[in-house]
PDB file of C-alpha atoms and ligand atoms in Angstrom:
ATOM      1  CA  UNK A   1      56.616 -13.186  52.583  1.00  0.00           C
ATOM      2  CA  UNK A   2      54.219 -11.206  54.853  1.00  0.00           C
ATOM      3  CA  UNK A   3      55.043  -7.415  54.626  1.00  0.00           C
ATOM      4  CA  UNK A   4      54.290  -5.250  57.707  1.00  0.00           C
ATOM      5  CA  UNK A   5      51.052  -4.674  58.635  1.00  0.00           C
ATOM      6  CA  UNK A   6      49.830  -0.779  57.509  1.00  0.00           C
ATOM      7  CA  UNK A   7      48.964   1.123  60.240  1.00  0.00           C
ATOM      8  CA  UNK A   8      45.981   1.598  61.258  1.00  0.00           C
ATOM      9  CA  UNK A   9      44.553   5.705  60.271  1.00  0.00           C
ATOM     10  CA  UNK A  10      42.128   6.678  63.424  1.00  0.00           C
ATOM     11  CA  UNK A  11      39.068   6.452  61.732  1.00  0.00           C
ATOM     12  CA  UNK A  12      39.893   2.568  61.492  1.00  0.00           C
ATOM     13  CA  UNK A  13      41.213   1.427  57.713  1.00  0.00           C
ATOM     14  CA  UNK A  14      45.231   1.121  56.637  1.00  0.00           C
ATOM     15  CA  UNK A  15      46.871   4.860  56.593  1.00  0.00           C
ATOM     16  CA  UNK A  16      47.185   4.657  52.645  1.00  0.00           C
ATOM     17  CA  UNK A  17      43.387   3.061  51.900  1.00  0.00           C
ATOM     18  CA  UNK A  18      41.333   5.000  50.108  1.00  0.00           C
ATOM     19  CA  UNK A  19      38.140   6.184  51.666  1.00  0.00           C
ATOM     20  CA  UNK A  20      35.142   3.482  51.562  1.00  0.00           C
ATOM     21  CA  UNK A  21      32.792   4.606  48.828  1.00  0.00           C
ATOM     22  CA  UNK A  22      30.051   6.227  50.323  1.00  0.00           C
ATOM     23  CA  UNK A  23      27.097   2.961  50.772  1.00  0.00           C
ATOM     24  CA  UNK A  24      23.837   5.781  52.197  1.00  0.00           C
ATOM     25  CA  UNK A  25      23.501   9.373  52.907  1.00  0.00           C
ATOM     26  CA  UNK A  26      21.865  10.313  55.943  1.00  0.00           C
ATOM     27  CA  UNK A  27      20.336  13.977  56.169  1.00  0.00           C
ATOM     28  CA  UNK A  28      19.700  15.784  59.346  1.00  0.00           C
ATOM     29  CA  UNK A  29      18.537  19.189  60.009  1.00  0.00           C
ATOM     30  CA  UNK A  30      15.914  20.547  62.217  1.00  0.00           C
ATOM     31  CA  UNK A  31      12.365  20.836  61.339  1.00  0.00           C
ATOM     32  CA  UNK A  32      11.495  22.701  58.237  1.00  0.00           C
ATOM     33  CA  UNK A  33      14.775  22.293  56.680  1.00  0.00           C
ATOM     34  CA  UNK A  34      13.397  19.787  53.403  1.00  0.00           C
ATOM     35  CA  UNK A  35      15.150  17.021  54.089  1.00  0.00           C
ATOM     36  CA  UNK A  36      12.864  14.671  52.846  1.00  0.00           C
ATOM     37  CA  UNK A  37      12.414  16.792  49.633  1.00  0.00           C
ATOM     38  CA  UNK A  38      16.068  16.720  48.764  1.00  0.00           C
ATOM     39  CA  UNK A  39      16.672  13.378  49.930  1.00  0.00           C
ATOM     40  CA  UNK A  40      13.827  12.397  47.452  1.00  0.00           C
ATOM     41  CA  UNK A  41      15.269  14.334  44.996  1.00  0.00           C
ATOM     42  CA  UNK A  42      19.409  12.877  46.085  1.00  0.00           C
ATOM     43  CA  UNK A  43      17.802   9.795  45.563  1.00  0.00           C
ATOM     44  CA  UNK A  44      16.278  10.096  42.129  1.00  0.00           C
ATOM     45  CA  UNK A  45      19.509  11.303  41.131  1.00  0.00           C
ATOM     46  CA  UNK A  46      21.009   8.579  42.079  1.00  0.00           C
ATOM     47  CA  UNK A  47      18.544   6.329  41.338  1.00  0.00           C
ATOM     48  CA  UNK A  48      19.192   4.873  45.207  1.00  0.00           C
ATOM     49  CA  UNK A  49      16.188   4.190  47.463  1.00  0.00           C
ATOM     50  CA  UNK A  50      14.566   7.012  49.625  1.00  0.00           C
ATOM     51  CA  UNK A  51      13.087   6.654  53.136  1.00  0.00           C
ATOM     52  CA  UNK A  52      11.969   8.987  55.679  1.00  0.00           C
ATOM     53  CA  UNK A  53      12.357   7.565  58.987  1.00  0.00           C
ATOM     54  CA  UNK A  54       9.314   9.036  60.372  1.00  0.00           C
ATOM     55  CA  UNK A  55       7.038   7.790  57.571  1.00  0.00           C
ATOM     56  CA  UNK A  56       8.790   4.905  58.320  1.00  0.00           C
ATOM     57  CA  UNK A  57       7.480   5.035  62.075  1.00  0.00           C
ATOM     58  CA  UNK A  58       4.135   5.939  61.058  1.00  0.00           C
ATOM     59  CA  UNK A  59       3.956   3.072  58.857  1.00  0.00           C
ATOM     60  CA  UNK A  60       5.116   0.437  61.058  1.00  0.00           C
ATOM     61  CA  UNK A  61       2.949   1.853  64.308  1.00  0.00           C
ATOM     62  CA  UNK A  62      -0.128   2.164  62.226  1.00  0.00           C
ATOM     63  CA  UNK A  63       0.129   5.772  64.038  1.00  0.00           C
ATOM     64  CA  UNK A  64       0.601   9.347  62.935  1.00  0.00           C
ATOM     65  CA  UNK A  65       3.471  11.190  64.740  1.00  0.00           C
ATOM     66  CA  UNK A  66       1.320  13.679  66.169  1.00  0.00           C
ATOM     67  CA  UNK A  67      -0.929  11.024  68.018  1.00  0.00           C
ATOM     68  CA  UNK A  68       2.498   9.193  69.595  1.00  0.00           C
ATOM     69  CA  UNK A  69       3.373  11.729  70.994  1.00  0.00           C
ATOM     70  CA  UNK A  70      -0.011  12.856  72.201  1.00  0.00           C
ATOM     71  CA  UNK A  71      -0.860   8.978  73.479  1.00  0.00           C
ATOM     72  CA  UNK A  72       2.065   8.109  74.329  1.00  0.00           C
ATOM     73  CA  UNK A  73       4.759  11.104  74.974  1.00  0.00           C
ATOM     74  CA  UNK A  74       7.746  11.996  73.782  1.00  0.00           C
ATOM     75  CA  UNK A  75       9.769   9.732  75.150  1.00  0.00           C
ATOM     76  CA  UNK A  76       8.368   6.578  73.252  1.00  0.00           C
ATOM     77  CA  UNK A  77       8.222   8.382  70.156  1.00  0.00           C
ATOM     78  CA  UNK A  78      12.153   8.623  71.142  1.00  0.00           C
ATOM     79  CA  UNK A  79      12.714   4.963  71.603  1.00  0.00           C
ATOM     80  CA  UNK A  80      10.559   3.753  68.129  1.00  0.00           C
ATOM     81  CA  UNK A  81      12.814   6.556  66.632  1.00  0.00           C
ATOM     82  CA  UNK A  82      16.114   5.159  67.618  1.00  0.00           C
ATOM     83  CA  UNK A  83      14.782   1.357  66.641  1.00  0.00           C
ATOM     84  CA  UNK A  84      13.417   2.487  63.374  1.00  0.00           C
ATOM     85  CA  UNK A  85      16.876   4.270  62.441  1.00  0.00           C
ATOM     86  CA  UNK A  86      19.557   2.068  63.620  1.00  0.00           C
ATOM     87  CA  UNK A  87      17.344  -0.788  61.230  1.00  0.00           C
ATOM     88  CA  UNK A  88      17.531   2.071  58.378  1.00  0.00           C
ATOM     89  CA  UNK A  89      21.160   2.903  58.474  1.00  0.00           C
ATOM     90  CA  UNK A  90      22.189  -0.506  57.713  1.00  0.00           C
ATOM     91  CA  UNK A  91      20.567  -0.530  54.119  1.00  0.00           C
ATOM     92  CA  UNK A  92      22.936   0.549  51.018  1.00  0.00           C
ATOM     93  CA  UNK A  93      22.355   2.772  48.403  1.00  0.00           C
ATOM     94  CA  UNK A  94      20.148   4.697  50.194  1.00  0.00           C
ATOM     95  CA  UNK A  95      19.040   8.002  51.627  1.00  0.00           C
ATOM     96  CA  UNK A  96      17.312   8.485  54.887  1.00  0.00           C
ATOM     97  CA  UNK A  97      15.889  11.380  55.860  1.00  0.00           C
ATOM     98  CA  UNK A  98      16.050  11.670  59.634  1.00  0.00           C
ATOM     99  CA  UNK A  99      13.720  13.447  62.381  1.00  0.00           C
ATOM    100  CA  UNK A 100      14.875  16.548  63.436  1.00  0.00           C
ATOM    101  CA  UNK A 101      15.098  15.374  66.864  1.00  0.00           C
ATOM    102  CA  UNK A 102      17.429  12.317  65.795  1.00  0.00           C
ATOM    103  CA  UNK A 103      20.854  13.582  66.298  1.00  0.00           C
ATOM    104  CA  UNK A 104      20.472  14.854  69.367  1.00  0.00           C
ATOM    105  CA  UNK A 105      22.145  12.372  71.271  1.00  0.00           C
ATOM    106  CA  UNK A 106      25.707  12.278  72.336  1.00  0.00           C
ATOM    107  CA  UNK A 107      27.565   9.769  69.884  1.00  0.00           C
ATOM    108  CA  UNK A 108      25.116   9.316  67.180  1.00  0.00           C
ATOM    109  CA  UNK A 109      26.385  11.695  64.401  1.00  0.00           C
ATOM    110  CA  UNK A 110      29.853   9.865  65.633  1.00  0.00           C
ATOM    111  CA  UNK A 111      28.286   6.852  65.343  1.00  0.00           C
ATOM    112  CA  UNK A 112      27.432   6.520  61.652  1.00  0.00           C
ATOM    113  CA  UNK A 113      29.461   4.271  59.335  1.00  0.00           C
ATOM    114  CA  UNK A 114      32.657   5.907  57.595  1.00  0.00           C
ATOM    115  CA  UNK A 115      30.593   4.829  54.571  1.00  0.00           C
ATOM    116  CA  UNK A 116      27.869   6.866  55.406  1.00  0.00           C
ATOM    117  CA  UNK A 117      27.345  10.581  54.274  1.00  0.00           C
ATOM    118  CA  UNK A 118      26.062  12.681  56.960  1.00  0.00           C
ATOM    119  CA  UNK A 119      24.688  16.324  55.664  1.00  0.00           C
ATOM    120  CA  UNK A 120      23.010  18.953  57.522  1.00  0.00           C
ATOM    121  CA  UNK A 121      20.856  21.491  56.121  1.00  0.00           C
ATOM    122  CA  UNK A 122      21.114  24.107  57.838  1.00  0.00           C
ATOM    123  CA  UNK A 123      18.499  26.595  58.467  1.00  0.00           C
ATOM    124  CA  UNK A 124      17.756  29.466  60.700  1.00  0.00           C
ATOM    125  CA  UNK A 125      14.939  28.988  63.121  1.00  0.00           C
ATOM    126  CA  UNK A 126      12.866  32.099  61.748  1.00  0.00           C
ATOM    127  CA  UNK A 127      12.992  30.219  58.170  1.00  0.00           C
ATOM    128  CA  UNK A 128      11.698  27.053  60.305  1.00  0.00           C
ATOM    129  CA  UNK A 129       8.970  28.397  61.923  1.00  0.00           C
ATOM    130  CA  UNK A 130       7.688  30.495  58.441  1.00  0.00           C
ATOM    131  CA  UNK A 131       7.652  26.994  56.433  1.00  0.00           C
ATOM    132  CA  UNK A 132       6.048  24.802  59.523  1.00  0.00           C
ATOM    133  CA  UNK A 133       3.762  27.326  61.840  1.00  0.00           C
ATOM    134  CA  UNK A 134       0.390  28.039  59.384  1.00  0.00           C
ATOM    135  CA  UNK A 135       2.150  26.506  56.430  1.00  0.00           C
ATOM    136  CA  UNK A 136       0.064  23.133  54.848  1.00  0.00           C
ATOM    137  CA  UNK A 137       2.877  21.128  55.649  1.00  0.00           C
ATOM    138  CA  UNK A 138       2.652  18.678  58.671  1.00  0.00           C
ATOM    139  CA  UNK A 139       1.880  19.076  62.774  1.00  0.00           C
ATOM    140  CA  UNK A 140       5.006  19.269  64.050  1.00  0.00           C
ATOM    141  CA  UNK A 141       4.738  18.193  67.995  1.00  0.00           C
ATOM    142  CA  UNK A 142       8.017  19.951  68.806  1.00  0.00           C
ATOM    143  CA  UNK A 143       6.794  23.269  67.801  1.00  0.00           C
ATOM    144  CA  UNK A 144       2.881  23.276  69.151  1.00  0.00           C
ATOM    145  CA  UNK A 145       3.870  25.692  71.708  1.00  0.00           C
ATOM    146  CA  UNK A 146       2.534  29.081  72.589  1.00  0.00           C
ATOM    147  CA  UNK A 147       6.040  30.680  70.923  1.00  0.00           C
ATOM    148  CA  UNK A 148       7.027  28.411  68.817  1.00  0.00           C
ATOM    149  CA  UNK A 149       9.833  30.828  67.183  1.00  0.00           C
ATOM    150  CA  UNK A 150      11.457  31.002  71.094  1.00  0.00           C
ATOM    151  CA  UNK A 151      11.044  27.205  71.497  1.00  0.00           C
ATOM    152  CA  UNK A 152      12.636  26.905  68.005  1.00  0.00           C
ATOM    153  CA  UNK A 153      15.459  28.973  68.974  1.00  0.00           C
ATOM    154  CA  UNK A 154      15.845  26.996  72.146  1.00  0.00           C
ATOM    155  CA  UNK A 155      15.800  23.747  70.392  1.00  0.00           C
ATOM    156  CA  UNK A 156      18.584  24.776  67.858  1.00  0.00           C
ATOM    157  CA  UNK A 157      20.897  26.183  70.308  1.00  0.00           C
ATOM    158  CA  UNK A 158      21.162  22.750  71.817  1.00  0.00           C
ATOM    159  CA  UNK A 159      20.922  20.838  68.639  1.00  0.00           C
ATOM    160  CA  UNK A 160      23.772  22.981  66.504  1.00  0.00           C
ATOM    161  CA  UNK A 161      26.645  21.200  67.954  1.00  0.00           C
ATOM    162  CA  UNK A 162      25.545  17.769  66.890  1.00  0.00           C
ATOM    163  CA  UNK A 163      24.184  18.752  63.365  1.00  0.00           C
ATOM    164  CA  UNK A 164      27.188  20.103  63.090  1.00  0.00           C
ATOM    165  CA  UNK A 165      29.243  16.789  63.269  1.00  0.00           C
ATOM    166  CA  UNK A 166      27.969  16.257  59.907  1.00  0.00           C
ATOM    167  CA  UNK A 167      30.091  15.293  56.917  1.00  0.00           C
ATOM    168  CA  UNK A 168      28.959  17.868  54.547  1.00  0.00           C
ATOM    169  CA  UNK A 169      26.839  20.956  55.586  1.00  0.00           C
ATOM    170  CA  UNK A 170      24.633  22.853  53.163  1.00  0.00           C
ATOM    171  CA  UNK A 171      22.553  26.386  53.698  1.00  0.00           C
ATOM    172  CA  UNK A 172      19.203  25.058  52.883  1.00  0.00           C
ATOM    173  CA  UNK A 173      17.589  28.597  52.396  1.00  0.00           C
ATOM    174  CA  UNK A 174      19.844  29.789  49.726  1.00  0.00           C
ATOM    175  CA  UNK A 175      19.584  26.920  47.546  1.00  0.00           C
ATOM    176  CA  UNK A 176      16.926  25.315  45.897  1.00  0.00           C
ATOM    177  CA  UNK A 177      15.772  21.734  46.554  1.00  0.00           C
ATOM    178  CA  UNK A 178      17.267  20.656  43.378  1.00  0.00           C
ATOM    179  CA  UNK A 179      20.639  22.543  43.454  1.00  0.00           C
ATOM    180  CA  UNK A 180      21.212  20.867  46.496  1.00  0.00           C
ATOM    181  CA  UNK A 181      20.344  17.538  45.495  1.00  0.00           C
ATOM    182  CA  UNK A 182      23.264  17.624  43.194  1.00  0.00           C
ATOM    183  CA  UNK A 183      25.926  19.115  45.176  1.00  0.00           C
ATOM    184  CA  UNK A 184      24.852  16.022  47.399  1.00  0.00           C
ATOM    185  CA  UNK A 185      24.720  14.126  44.465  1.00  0.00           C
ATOM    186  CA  UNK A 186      27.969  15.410  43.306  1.00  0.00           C
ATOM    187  CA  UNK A 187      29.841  14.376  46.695  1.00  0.00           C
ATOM    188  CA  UNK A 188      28.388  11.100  46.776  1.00  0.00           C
ATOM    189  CA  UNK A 189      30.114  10.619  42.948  1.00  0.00           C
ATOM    190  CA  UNK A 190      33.139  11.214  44.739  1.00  0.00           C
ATOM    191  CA  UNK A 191      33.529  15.108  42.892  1.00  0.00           C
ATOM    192  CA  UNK A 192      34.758  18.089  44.792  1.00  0.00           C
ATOM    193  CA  UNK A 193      31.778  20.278  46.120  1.00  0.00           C
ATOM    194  CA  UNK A 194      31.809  23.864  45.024  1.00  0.00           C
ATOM    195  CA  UNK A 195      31.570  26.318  47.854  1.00  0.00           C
ATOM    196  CA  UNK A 196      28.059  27.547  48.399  1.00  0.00           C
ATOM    197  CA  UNK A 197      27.170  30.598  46.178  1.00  0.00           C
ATOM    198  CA  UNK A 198      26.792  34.086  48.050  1.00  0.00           C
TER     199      UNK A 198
HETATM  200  C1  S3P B   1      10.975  16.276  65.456  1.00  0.00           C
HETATM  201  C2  S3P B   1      10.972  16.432  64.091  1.00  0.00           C
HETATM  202  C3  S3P B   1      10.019  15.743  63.210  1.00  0.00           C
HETATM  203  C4  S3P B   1       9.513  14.447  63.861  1.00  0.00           C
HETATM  204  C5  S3P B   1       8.998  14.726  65.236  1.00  0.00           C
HETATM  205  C6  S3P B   1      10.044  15.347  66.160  1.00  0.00           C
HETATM  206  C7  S3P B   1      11.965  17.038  66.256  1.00  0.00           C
HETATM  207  O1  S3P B   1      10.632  15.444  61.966  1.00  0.00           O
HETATM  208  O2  S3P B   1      10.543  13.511  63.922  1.00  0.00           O
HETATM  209  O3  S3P B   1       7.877  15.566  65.113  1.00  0.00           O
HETATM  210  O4  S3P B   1      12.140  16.707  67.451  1.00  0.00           O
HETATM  211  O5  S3P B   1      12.587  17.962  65.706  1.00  0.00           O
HETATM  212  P1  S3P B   1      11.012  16.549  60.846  1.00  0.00           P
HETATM  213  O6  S3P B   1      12.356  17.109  61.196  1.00  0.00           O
HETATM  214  O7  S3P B   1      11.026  15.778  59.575  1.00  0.00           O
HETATM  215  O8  S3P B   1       9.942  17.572  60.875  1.00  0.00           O
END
């Protein structure tokens, strides 16, 4: 005989199902914050695949980022962005590393698969703009401003509240690339993460 149905929890599954095992991790985080570092590392770790959705653009456009957005504006870098992504987030075992810009849309973050393991790394914009502005890293469009520390500032005010929908959220300057790799790591393994060290 048929028991009764188990109710369904709000995020969808029965009330007593365990939660799905986690199937990607998805790392956002504004400019600067080496997400594509740790993810690289996350993914050596777990010996998952790595991909960095705006390599990811550049490869399939045959352009760099820089010259979208200076051909072409913003706003089409925007829309390869979102294509490029949604494509990405369906792959398992695997970390993406996403734009900066990425999350910034209402219902993204809440968006993502309950199998998928969002993390923010969290950084101030000062630390930002030190590591981009001068630094050997890449152009970053965003911040080729006259003040790029004010437009920084501006940009994270309004971003905040949707990195902060993340799953897990780590302080990217006090840790090392590696240490937080395996908290990451550690979470995905299904172990309790220790509270970041003061
Ligand atoms: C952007 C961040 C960049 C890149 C593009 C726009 C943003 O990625 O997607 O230049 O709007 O913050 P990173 O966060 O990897 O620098």
């Amino acid at each position: 005989m048929a028991g009764i149905p188990p109710t369904p929890a709000p995020g969808g599954g029965p009330v007593d199902d365990p939660p799905p095992a986690w199937s990607r991790v998805v790392l956002v985080g504004f400019m600067g914050a080496g997400k594509s570092r740790v993810g690289r590392e996350v993914a050596r770790l777990l010996e998952w695949s790595f991909v960095d959705a705006d390599h990811e653009i550049e490869r399939r456009s045959g352009r760099r980022i820089p010259d979208i957005f200076r051909q072409s504006g913003e706003a089409a870098f925007r829309e390869m962005e979102t294509a490029v992504t949604a494509e990405l987030l369906s792959r398992e075992q695997t970390v993406l590393a996403t734009g900066g810009g990425w999350p910034a849309v209402p219902g993204r973050m809440e968006g993502l698969s309950l199998d998928t393991l969002s993390v923010w790394l969290r950084i101030a914009p000062e630390e930002a703009v030190a590591r981009i502005v001068g630094g050997r890293g890449r152009v970053r469009p965003m911040l080729q401003v006259s003040d790029p520390l004010a437009e920084a500032r501006r940009l994270l005010e309004f971003r905040e509240p949707f990195y902060g929908k993340a799953r897990l959220v780590l302080d990217a300057r006090r840790s090392n690339p590696r240490a937080l790799a395996r908290l990451i790591r550690d979470e995905v393994r299904g172990r309790p993460v220790p509270p970041p060290s003061s």
